[in-house]
Short mmCIF file of C-alpha atoms in Angstrom, two decimals:
data_model
loop_
_atom_site.label_atom_id
_atom_site.label_comp_id
_atom_site.label_asym_id
_atom_site.label_seq_id
_atom_site.Cartn_x
_atom_site.Cartn_y
_atom_site.Cartn_z
CA UNK U 674 161.06 50.59 128.72
CA UNK U 675 160.90 46.80 129.09
CA UNK U 676 157.70 45.55 130.66
CA UNK U 677 159.61 43.69 133.31
CA UNK U 678 161.11 46.95 134.57
CA UNK U 679 157.85 48.54 135.59
CA UNK U 680 156.72 50.26 132.41
CA UNK U 681 153.82 51.88 134.22
CA UNK U 682 151.44 51.35 137.07
CA UNK U 683 148.19 49.57 136.34
CA UNK U 684 145.44 52.02 135.49
CA UNK U 685 142.18 51.54 137.39
CA UNK U 686 139.62 49.50 135.44
CA UNK U 687 137.02 51.64 133.74
CA UNK U 688 133.34 51.24 133.11
CA UNK U 689 132.97 47.61 132.11
CA UNK U 690 135.50 45.86 134.29
CA UNK U 691 132.81 43.71 135.84
CA UNK U 692 131.57 42.27 132.56
CA UNK U 693 134.31 39.75 131.88
CA UNK U 694 137.55 38.47 133.27
CA UNK U 695 140.62 39.16 131.09
CA UNK U 696 141.02 36.44 128.47
CA UNK U 697 144.62 35.27 128.85
CA UNK U 698 144.64 32.00 126.98
CA UNK U 699 142.50 32.12 124.61
CA UNK U 700 144.39 53.20 113.82
CA UNK U 701 144.96 54.21 116.57
CA UNK U 702 142.43 53.66 114.35
CA UNK U 703 139.80 55.91 113.49
CA UNK U 704 137.58 53.66 115.72
CA UNK U 705 134.63 55.04 116.56
CA UNK U 706 137.69 57.95 117.40
CA UNK U 707 138.27 54.44 115.90
CA UNK U 708 139.09 54.18 113.16
CA UNK U 709 138.47 53.76 114.25
CA UNK U 710 135.31 54.63 112.73
CA UNK U 711 134.26 53.91 114.48
CA UNK U 712 137.19 55.20 115.70
CA UNK U 713 139.11 58.37 115.39
CA UNK U 714 142.59 59.57 114.83
CA UNK U 715 144.64 58.84 117.94
CA UNK U 716 147.21 61.45 116.97
CA UNK U 717 146.98 64.42 114.63
CA UNK U 718 146.94 63.00 111.12
CA UNK U 719 148.80 64.15 108.07
CA UNK U 720 147.08 66.39 105.52
CA UNK U 721 144.75 64.49 103.18
CA UNK U 722 146.69 62.88 100.35
CA UNK U 723 146.30 64.27 96.85
CA UNK U 724 143.33 63.02 94.90
CA UNK U 725 145.60 61.03 92.60
CA UNK U 726 146.57 58.76 95.52
CA UNK U 727 143.04 58.07 96.73
CA UNK U 728 141.30 54.86 95.67
CA UNK U 729 138.66 55.67 93.07
CA UNK U 730 136.08 53.44 94.64
CA UNK U 731 132.38 54.21 94.60
CA UNK U 732 130.16 53.24 97.55
CA UNK U 733 126.39 53.44 97.81
CA UNK U 734 124.84 55.06 100.86
CA UNK U 735 121.51 56.04 102.40
CA UNK U 736 120.45 57.86 105.54
CA UNK U 737 119.38 55.20 108.03
CA UNK U 738 115.99 56.78 108.72
CA UNK U 739 115.21 56.82 104.99
CA UNK U 740 116.45 58.62 101.89
CA UNK U 741 117.25 58.13 98.22
CA UNK U 742 120.47 56.26 97.49
CA UNK U 743 123.58 58.39 97.13
CA UNK U 744 127.03 57.64 95.71
CA UNK U 745 130.25 58.64 97.49
CA UNK U 746 133.92 58.28 96.57
CA UNK U 747 137.34 59.80 97.09
CA UNK U 748 137.51 59.69 100.92
CA UNK U 749 140.51 58.39 102.86
CA UNK U 750 139.45 58.68 106.52
CA UNK U 751 136.29 58.74 108.57
CA UNK U 752 135.94 62.53 108.69
CA UNK U 753 136.15 62.73 104.92
CA UNK U 754 133.62 59.90 104.69
CA UNK U 755 131.15 61.88 106.82
CA UNK U 756 131.77 64.97 104.70
CA UNK U 757 131.06 63.02 101.51
CA UNK U 758 127.84 61.63 102.99
CA UNK U 759 126.79 65.11 104.12
CA UNK U 760 127.51 66.52 100.66
CA UNK U 761 125.45 63.77 99.02
CA UNK U 762 122.40 64.50 101.17
CA UNK U 763 122.92 68.25 101.64
CA UNK U 764 123.27 68.11 105.42
CA UNK U 765 125.99 69.23 107.83
CA UNK U 766 128.77 66.68 108.52
CA UNK U 767 128.14 67.33 112.23
CA UNK U 768 124.73 65.67 111.81
CA UNK U 769 126.30 62.27 111.09
CA UNK U 770 126.67 60.26 114.32
CA UNK U 771 127.95 56.92 113.00
CA UNK U 772 127.49 54.48 110.12
CA UNK U 773 126.44 50.84 109.90
CA UNK U 774 127.14 48.42 107.08
CA UNK U 775 124.34 46.66 105.20
CA UNK U 776 121.61 47.49 107.73
CA UNK U 777 119.72 50.67 108.60
CA UNK U 778 119.19 49.48 112.17
CA UNK U 779 121.24 50.56 115.18
CA UNK U 780 123.17 47.29 115.16
CA UNK U 781 126.49 47.72 116.91
CA UNK U 782 127.81 44.48 115.43
CA UNK U 783 127.52 46.10 111.98
CA UNK U 784 129.19 49.35 112.98
CA UNK U 785 131.48 50.79 110.32
CA UNK U 786 135.05 50.60 111.56
CA UNK U 787 138.39 50.92 109.86
CA UNK U 788 137.52 48.47 107.11
CA UNK U 789 134.70 48.71 104.58
CA UNK U 790 133.97 45.78 102.30
CA UNK U 791 134.09 46.84 98.67
CA UNK U 792 130.54 45.58 98.21
CA UNK U 793 129.18 46.99 101.48
CA UNK U 794 126.25 49.43 101.55
CA UNK U 795 126.73 52.30 104.01
CA UNK U 796 123.87 53.59 106.17
CA UNK U 797 124.47 56.91 107.93
CA UNK U 798 122.74 57.50 111.27
CA UNK U 799 122.05 61.17 111.93
CA UNK U 800 121.12 63.13 115.04
CA UNK U 801 117.60 62.71 116.35
CA UNK U 802 115.93 63.59 119.63
CA UNK U 803 117.98 65.12 122.46
CA UNK U 804 117.26 64.12 126.04
CA UNK U 805 118.48 64.85 129.55
CA UNK U 806 118.52 62.06 132.15
CA UNK U 807 119.23 62.05 135.89
CA UNK U 808 121.11 58.89 136.90
CA UNK U 809 121.68 57.69 140.47
CA UNK U 810 124.97 55.81 140.62
CA UNK U 811 123.98 53.06 143.05
CA UNK U 812 126.88 50.81 141.97
CA UNK U 813 130.48 51.39 140.96
CA UNK U 814 129.86 49.93 137.49
CA UNK U 815 127.18 51.56 135.37
CA UNK U 816 127.04 48.76 132.81
CA UNK U 817 128.09 50.80 129.78
CA UNK U 818 130.55 50.10 127.00
CA UNK U 819 131.57 53.21 125.08
CA UNK U 820 132.84 53.65 121.53
CA UNK U 821 133.32 56.71 119.33
CA UNK U 822 132.87 57.69 115.72
CA UNK U 823 136.30 59.02 114.83
CA UNK U 824 134.99 62.56 114.50
CA UNK U 825 134.42 63.71 118.05
CA UNK U 826 131.28 61.86 119.20
CA UNK U 827 131.32 59.13 121.87
CA UNK U 828 128.27 56.92 122.11
CA UNK U 829 126.90 53.82 123.83
CA UNK U 830 127.82 50.54 122.18
CA UNK U 831 126.60 48.08 124.82
CA UNK U 832 124.39 48.11 127.90
CA UNK U 833 124.89 45.25 130.33
CA UNK U 834 121.66 43.45 131.21
CA UNK U 835 120.49 44.21 134.74
CA UNK U 836 122.91 47.11 135.19
CA UNK U 837 122.23 50.62 136.49
CA UNK U 838 121.82 51.98 132.96
CA UNK U 839 119.77 48.99 131.80
CA UNK U 840 117.11 49.93 134.35
CA UNK U 841 116.71 53.38 132.74
CA UNK U 842 114.59 52.66 129.71
CA UNK U 843 115.11 56.05 128.07
CA UNK U 844 118.86 55.35 127.60
CA UNK U 845 119.59 53.24 124.53
CA UNK U 846 122.40 51.68 122.56
CA UNK U 847 123.50 54.21 119.92
CA UNK U 848 122.85 57.27 122.09
CA UNK U 849 125.60 59.90 121.83
CA UNK U 850 126.84 61.14 125.21
CA UNK U 851 126.80 64.89 124.74
CA UNK U 852 127.70 65.96 128.29
CA UNK U 853 128.11 64.76 131.88
CA UNK U 854 127.01 67.19 134.60
CA UNK U 855 127.13 70.00 132.05
CA UNK U 856 130.68 69.23 130.86
CA UNK U 857 130.68 68.90 127.09
CA UNK U 858 132.16 65.68 125.70
CA UNK U 859 132.18 66.75 122.07
CA UNK U 860 135.66 66.00 120.78
CA UNK U 861 136.48 63.45 123.49
CA UNK U 862 137.67 59.92 122.75
CA UNK U 863 135.75 56.90 124.01
CA UNK U 864 138.32 56.02 126.67
CA UNK U 865 138.16 59.56 128.10
CA UNK U 866 134.37 59.35 128.43
CA UNK U 867 134.60 55.88 129.99
CA UNK U 868 137.06 57.16 132.59
CA UNK U 869 134.84 60.14 133.46
CA UNK U 870 131.89 57.82 134.05
CA UNK U 871 134.01 55.49 136.17
CA UNK U 872 135.28 58.40 138.28
CA UNK U 873 131.80 59.66 139.18
CA UNK U 874 131.20 59.07 142.92
CA UNK U 875 129.02 56.19 143.99
CA UNK U 876 125.85 57.14 145.83
CA UNK U 877 125.42 60.42 143.95
CA UNK U 878 123.16 61.53 141.11
CA UNK U 879 124.60 62.86 137.87
CA UNK U 880 123.12 64.30 134.71
CA UNK U 881 123.58 62.92 131.21
CA UNK U 882 122.67 64.84 128.08
CA UNK U 883 122.19 62.42 125.22
CA UNK U 884 121.32 62.56 121.54
CA UNK U 885 119.72 59.51 119.99
CA UNK U 886 120.03 58.56 116.33
CA UNK U 887 117.08 59.50 114.17
CA UNK U 888 114.89 56.46 113.72
CA UNK U 889 113.09 55.02 110.75
CA UNK U 890 109.42 54.13 111.18
CA UNK U 891 110.13 50.43 111.77
CA UNK U 892 112.62 51.26 114.55
CA UNK U 893 110.57 53.70 116.63
CA UNK U 894 109.27 51.17 119.17
CA UNK U 895 112.57 49.33 119.58
CA UNK U 896 114.95 49.97 122.43
CA UNK U 897 117.67 48.17 120.40
CA UNK U 898 119.32 44.84 120.96
CA UNK U 899 122.49 46.14 119.37
CA UNK U 900 124.40 45.97 122.62
CA UNK U 901 124.59 42.20 122.67
CA UNK U 902 127.97 41.01 121.50
CA UNK U 903 127.76 38.36 118.80
CA UNK U 904 131.29 37.13 119.41
CA UNK U 905 132.71 37.97 116.00
CA UNK U 906 134.28 41.12 114.63
CA UNK U 907 132.42 42.60 111.69
CA UNK U 908 134.99 43.97 109.28
CA UNK U 909 132.99 44.12 106.09
CA UNK U 910 131.43 41.61 103.73
CA UNK U 911 133.00 42.54 100.41
CA UNK U 912 135.71 40.28 98.99
CA UNK U 913 138.22 43.10 99.43
CA UNK U 914 138.19 45.92 101.92
CA UNK U 915 139.00 49.60 101.94
CA UNK U 916 141.20 50.29 104.99
CA UNK U 917 140.77 53.82 106.32
CA UNK U 918 143.82 55.15 108.13
CA UNK U 919 144.60 58.03 110.50
CA UNK U 920 147.77 58.80 108.55
CA UNK U 921 148.35 58.39 104.83
CA UNK U 922 145.97 57.28 102.10
CA UNK U 923 143.31 54.62 102.39
CA UNK U 924 144.36 51.30 100.89
CA UNK U 925 142.54 48.40 99.29
CA UNK U 926 143.44 45.14 101.03
CA UNK U 927 142.40 41.53 101.19
CA UNK U 928 140.01 40.55 103.95
CA UNK U 929 141.71 39.82 107.27
CA UNK U 930 143.05 36.29 107.64
CA UNK U 931 141.45 33.82 110.06
CA UNK U 932 144.31 34.52 112.47
CA UNK U 933 143.80 38.29 112.25
CA UNK U 934 140.03 38.07 112.68
CA UNK U 935 140.32 35.88 115.78
CA UNK U 936 143.12 37.96 117.26
CA UNK U 937 141.13 41.17 116.68
CA UNK U 938 138.09 39.64 118.37
CA UNK U 939 140.11 38.57 121.42
CA UNK U 940 141.87 41.94 121.73
CA UNK U 941 138.54 43.77 121.42
CA UNK U 942 137.22 41.63 124.30
CA UNK U 943 140.25 42.62 126.35
CA UNK U 944 139.67 46.31 125.59
CA UNK U 945 136.17 45.99 126.97
CA UNK U 946 137.27 44.06 130.04
CA UNK U 947 140.07 46.46 130.99
CA UNK U 948 138.89 49.81 129.66
CA UNK U 949 135.14 49.74 129.07
CA UNK U 950 135.44 50.40 125.34
CA UNK U 951 134.96 48.37 122.19
CA UNK U 952 136.85 49.41 119.08
CA UNK U 953 137.60 46.86 116.36
CA UNK U 954 139.87 49.26 114.49
CA UNK U 955 141.95 49.92 117.59
CA UNK U 956 142.09 46.15 118.15
CA UNK U 957 143.13 45.64 114.51
CA UNK U 958 145.87 48.24 114.89
CA UNK U 959 147.20 46.49 117.99
CA UNK U 960 147.23 43.13 116.22
CA UNK U 961 149.05 44.70 113.28
CA UNK U 962 151.64 46.19 115.65
CA UNK U 963 152.14 42.93 117.52
CA UNK U 964 152.01 40.16 114.94
CA UNK U 965 155.66 40.52 113.86
CA UNK U 966 157.18 41.46 117.22
CA UNK U 967 159.60 38.98 118.80
CA UNK U 968 158.75 39.55 122.46
CA UNK U 969 156.34 41.52 124.68
CA UNK U 970 158.89 44.26 125.39
CA UNK U 971 159.15 45.10 121.68
CA UNK U 972 155.37 45.04 121.49
CA UNK U 973 155.04 47.36 124.50
CA UNK U 974 157.51 49.84 123.01
CA UNK U 975 155.55 49.84 119.75
CA UNK U 976 152.29 50.47 121.61
CA UNK U 977 153.86 53.35 123.54
CA UNK U 978 155.11 54.89 120.31
CA UNK U 979 151.91 54.55 118.33
CA UNK U 980 149.16 54.50 120.97
CA UNK U 981 150.71 56.18 123.98
CA UNK U 982 147.63 58.29 124.71
CA UNK U 983 145.83 55.20 126.01
CA UNK U 984 148.41 54.48 128.76
CA UNK U 985 147.69 50.76 128.62
CA UNK U 986 148.55 48.97 131.90
CA UNK U 987 151.23 46.25 131.84
CA UNK U 988 148.75 43.47 132.65
CA UNK U 989 146.65 44.44 129.65
CA UNK U 990 149.68 44.51 127.33
CA UNK U 991 150.76 41.05 128.48
CA UNK U 992 147.26 39.68 127.92
CA UNK U 993 147.08 41.23 124.44
CA UNK U 994 150.48 39.76 123.58
CA UNK U 995 149.22 36.37 124.77
CA UNK U 996 146.00 36.67 122.77
CA UNK U 997 147.93 37.47 119.58
CA UNK U 998 150.30 34.56 120.22
CA UNK U 999 147.42 32.16 120.88
CA UNK U 1000 145.71 33.20 117.64
CA UNK U 1001 148.96 32.69 115.70
CA UNK U 1002 149.18 29.04 116.72
CA UNK U 1003 145.47 28.37 116.36
CA UNK U 1004 144.52 28.33 120.04
CA UNK U 1005 141.14 29.99 119.52
#
């Protein structure tokens, strides 16, 4: 339905609405359920393609807390990637929480998303200590930005300085949110978890069960500065990239153009502002859907078709359309 005809009512802002005003002027991914990695399949994917269609690319990997180097190949989405890592190190795929590129630290700016540079080194972060925390919701906004790993785990990507959560030292960037008030969140997408946190009543206490990533010796005393946004999307450092997709085989592509990188960054900022999530693969998918559309109504129809589960509000869609248009003409 055309945007001008009342496509849908504006959804209430989620967790991070207070962090930034929408930037007007400036797949799904697997995204952490994005690829999102970190992202995840937004809709049920097709069966894995036959081995003959999969890129025969070999990547090197280690467990982030320390391990020998393993070699993995033949995966086409994030779940297969986790399975290959688990096979290499003889662990369960369910132990893998998320992956970072070229660093063993819990650095959310190096989170593996839908694109892996062909020369990137993959570090897999596995489950560590579990913890249960009582949180008093003294403010409407908790100060969290949520992402997910594309395989059923939602975790904390950013903690706003001075926020409710920032004052609870035991809660860290990288922690998987296992349950809220006893309700399991395993299998939920990041936007579902963000909405649940937003809907919790102010002035009440709630219980979070969390699992933190297993830490290497040099990370044990760190809370993690990974929640600070560097202002640039990290899509891999190799000259080419392997693009993991929710449907169909992975493909080897050139690195994103300057326009695409800037547009993805701006759309990711809008996702955080409106929805309390960060997901570079979801942002990349939206840019891909919008870059060749002639007007915002066509763009909105494409979003509804491909990413309807998100129920994006009209204001958000207009701002995303504007951000893509600004990036096209170099208004960065």
